[in-house]
Tab-separated table of C-alpha atoms in Angstrom:
chain	number	residue	atom	x	y	z
A	146	MET	CA	32.810	14.074	70.689
A	147	THR	CA	33.125	15.503	66.969
A	148	ASP	CA	36.119	13.515	66.353
A	149	MET	CA	34.445	10.196	67.117
A	150	THR	CA	31.325	11.102	64.942
A	151	GLU	CA	33.702	11.869	62.084
A	152	ASN	CA	35.440	8.678	62.360
A	153	ARG	CA	32.248	6.641	62.405
A	154	GLY	CA	31.165	8.639	59.262
A	155	ALA	CA	34.439	7.546	57.544
A	156	GLU	CA	34.055	4.011	58.664
A	157	SER	CA	30.448	3.848	57.468
A	158	GLU	CA	31.537	5.288	54.006
A	159	THR	CA	34.409	2.741	53.600
A	160	ALA	CA	31.974	-0.152	54.705
A	161	ALA	CA	29.438	0.870	52.061
A	162	VAL	CA	32.071	0.922	49.352
A	163	ARG	CA	33.122	-2.480	50.507
A	164	ARG	CA	29.454	-3.642	50.155
A	165	SER	CA	28.545	-2.003	46.961
A	166	PRO	CA	28.182	-4.413	43.887
A	167	LEU	CA	30.483	-2.205	41.773
A	168	ALA	CA	33.335	-2.767	44.350
A	169	LYS	CA	32.867	-6.611	44.123
A	170	ARG	CA	32.894	-6.559	40.316
A	171	SER	CA	35.914	-4.316	40.050
A	172	GLY	CA	37.933	-6.535	42.758
A	173	GLY	CA	40.340	-8.253	40.378
A	174	ASP	CA	40.266	-11.214	37.860
A	175	ALA	CA	37.381	-13.544	38.328
A	176	GLY	CA	39.763	-16.421	37.939
A	177	SER	CA	41.467	-15.554	41.202
A	178	ARG	CA	38.287	-15.506	43.182
A	179	GLY	CA	37.929	-19.050	44.342
A	180	ARG	CA	39.660	-22.455	44.085
A	181	THR	CA	39.292	-25.287	41.390
A	182	THR	CA	39.967	-28.822	42.509
A	183	ILE	CA	40.361	-31.687	40.005
A	184	ALA	CA	39.700	-35.160	41.267
A	185	ASP	CA	42.036	-37.977	40.671
A	186	GLY	CA	39.292	-39.897	38.645
A	187	VAL	CA	38.983	-37.000	36.118
A	188	VAL	CA	42.834	-36.930	35.419
A	189	GLU	CA	42.677	-40.925	34.948
A	190	LYS	CA	40.035	-40.651	32.443
A	191	ILE	CA	41.793	-38.052	30.540
A	192	ALA	CA	44.995	-40.090	30.593
A	193	GLY	CA	43.273	-43.341	29.773
A	194	LEU	CA	41.651	-41.892	26.658
A	195	ALA	CA	44.965	-40.253	25.639
A	196	ALA	CA	46.855	-43.607	26.030
A	197	ARG	CA	44.310	-45.591	24.079
A	198	ASP	CA	44.702	-43.122	21.142
A	199	VAL	CA	48.367	-44.247	20.507
A	200	ASP	CA	48.990	-46.907	17.877
A	201	GLY	CA	50.430	-50.031	19.303
A	202	VAL	CA	48.515	-49.869	22.495
A	203	HIS	CA	46.155	-52.972	22.528
A	204	ALA	CA	44.588	-52.558	25.863
A	205	MET	CA	45.070	-50.977	29.409
A	206	GLY	CA	45.449	-52.703	32.640
A	207	SER	CA	46.533	-56.157	33.644
A	208	GLY	CA	45.143	-59.336	32.459
A	209	MET	CA	43.163	-59.677	35.765
A	210	SER	CA	41.648	-56.241	35.654
A	211	ARG	CA	40.577	-56.582	32.156
A	212	THR	CA	38.811	-59.953	32.897
A	213	PHE	CA	36.967	-58.504	35.847
A	214	GLY	CA	36.106	-55.465	33.566
A	215	ALA	CA	34.899	-57.631	30.915
A	216	VAL	CA	32.676	-59.489	33.617
A	217	ARG	CA	31.438	-56.163	34.935
A	218	ASP	CA	30.418	-54.878	31.487
A	219	ARG	CA	28.259	-57.888	30.730
A	220	VAL	CA	26.269	-57.548	33.960
A	221	PRO	CA	23.143	-55.333	33.525
A	222	GLY	CA	23.724	-52.166	35.421
A	223	GLY	CA	27.450	-52.803	35.719
A	224	GLY	CA	28.384	-49.706	34.159
A	225	THR	CA	30.050	-48.963	30.779
A	226	LYS	CA	33.653	-49.783	29.902
A	227	SER	CA	36.056	-48.198	32.241
A	228	VAL	CA	38.152	-45.655	30.484
A	229	SER	CA	40.331	-45.179	33.391
A	230	ARG	CA	41.251	-49.040	33.739
A	231	GLY	CA	44.966	-49.353	33.934
A	232	VAL	CA	45.509	-45.688	35.170
A	233	LYS	CA	46.409	-44.330	38.521
A	234	ALA	CA	46.696	-40.791	39.227
A	235	GLU	CA	47.893	-38.670	42.067
A	236	VAL	CA	46.794	-35.190	41.894
A	237	GLY	CA	48.007	-32.117	43.888
A	238	GLU	CA	46.995	-28.449	43.711
A	239	VAL	CA	49.232	-27.764	40.832
A	240	GLN	CA	50.954	-31.077	39.815
A	241	ALA	CA	49.802	-34.539	38.924
A	242	ALA	CA	51.725	-37.995	38.529
A	243	LEU	CA	50.389	-40.874	36.624
A	244	ASP	CA	51.063	-44.650	36.525
A	245	LEU	CA	49.796	-46.544	33.426
A	246	GLU	CA	49.602	-50.221	32.752
A	247	ILE	CA	49.358	-51.044	29.127
A	248	VAL	CA	49.276	-54.164	26.728
A	249	VAL	CA	50.949	-53.646	23.485
A	250	GLU	CA	50.596	-55.497	20.051
A	251	TYR	CA	53.117	-57.724	19.027
A	252	GLY	CA	55.709	-56.437	16.646
A	253	VAL	CA	55.672	-52.749	17.695
A	254	SER	CA	58.780	-51.131	19.445
A	255	ILE	CA	57.847	-50.993	23.083
A	256	ALA	CA	60.114	-48.017	23.821
A	257	ASP	CA	58.375	-46.052	20.879
A	258	VAL	CA	55.007	-46.932	22.105
A	259	ALA	CA	55.992	-45.960	25.646
A	260	ARG	CA	57.229	-42.597	24.582
A	261	ASP	CA	54.262	-41.864	22.405
A	262	VAL	CA	51.949	-42.749	25.207
A	263	ARG	CA	53.880	-40.616	27.680
A	264	GLU	CA	53.824	-37.562	25.295
A	265	ASN	CA	50.080	-37.970	24.463
A	266	VAL	CA	49.101	-38.331	28.111
A	267	ILE	CA	51.169	-35.287	29.198
A	268	THR	CA	49.810	-33.094	26.481
A	269	ALA	CA	46.142	-34.012	27.142
A	270	VAL	CA	46.399	-33.747	30.928
A	271	GLU	CA	48.334	-30.435	30.850
A	272	ARG	CA	45.993	-28.879	28.150
A	273	MET	CA	42.682	-29.986	29.700
A	274	THR	CA	43.573	-29.392	33.540
A	275	GLY	CA	46.283	-26.813	33.594
A	276	LEU	CA	48.169	-29.129	35.991
A	277	GLU	CA	51.900	-29.706	35.565
A	278	VAL	CA	52.408	-33.500	34.883
A	279	VAL	CA	55.642	-34.237	36.785
A	280	GLU	CA	55.857	-37.973	35.803
A	281	VAL	CA	54.233	-40.725	33.669
A	282	ASN	CA	55.273	-44.091	34.723
A	283	ILE	CA	54.392	-46.987	32.162
A	284	ALA	CA	54.365	-50.584	32.827
A	285	VAL	CA	53.862	-52.972	29.929
A	286	SER	CA	52.252	-56.039	31.501
A	287	ASP	CA	51.588	-58.019	28.288
A	288	VAL	CA	51.959	-58.332	24.625
A	289	LYS	CA	49.044	-59.115	22.328
A	290	LEU	CA	50.034	-61.878	19.940
A	291	PRO	CA	48.516	-61.900	16.467
A	292	ASP	CA	46.898	-65.461	16.994
A	293	GLU	CA	45.757	-64.835	20.636
A	294	GLU	CA	42.010	-64.777	21.359
A	295	GLU	CA	40.690	-62.034	23.464
A	296	GLU	CA	40.356	-62.858	27.015
A	297	GLU	CA	36.715	-63.465	27.510
A	298	PRO	CA	35.295	-64.847	30.741
A	299	GLU	CA	33.489	-68.071	30.400
A	300	ARG	CA	29.628	-67.478	30.168
A	301	ARG	CA	27.632	-69.466	32.663
A	302	ILE	CA	24.329	-68.957	30.821
A	303	GLN	CA	23.885	-69.232	27.066
């Protein structure tokens, strides 16, 4: 019987050490105690802002999405200008892949603008999220000509 009592005493001491606040605080790096998830929308916003910072990028998204966005911006309560327009992200636990649709200004080298956008987006997303960006696909959907007016939806009320 004394053997069982001694074992119970040892178990109680071990359980007490596991429950003590000191044991919890010294249990390793705080960064390894839990999980961080990053939503697709967060990465899309970061990428959208980074892409817009590149010289030669006139707008993001296709003509139709820009038109709908302009209408939505004019409606009271319709929200603010979407920084993620023209950006689609797929985010995993450690990696992200992005698709961007851009409109470039006439006269710029599309290859150079695409390269600069890709570099800027990868740098911003990796720095801010810690995710590895495995690919950034860029679709140039239009060229903004110097004499072209901005696409504005027709106003019904004046």
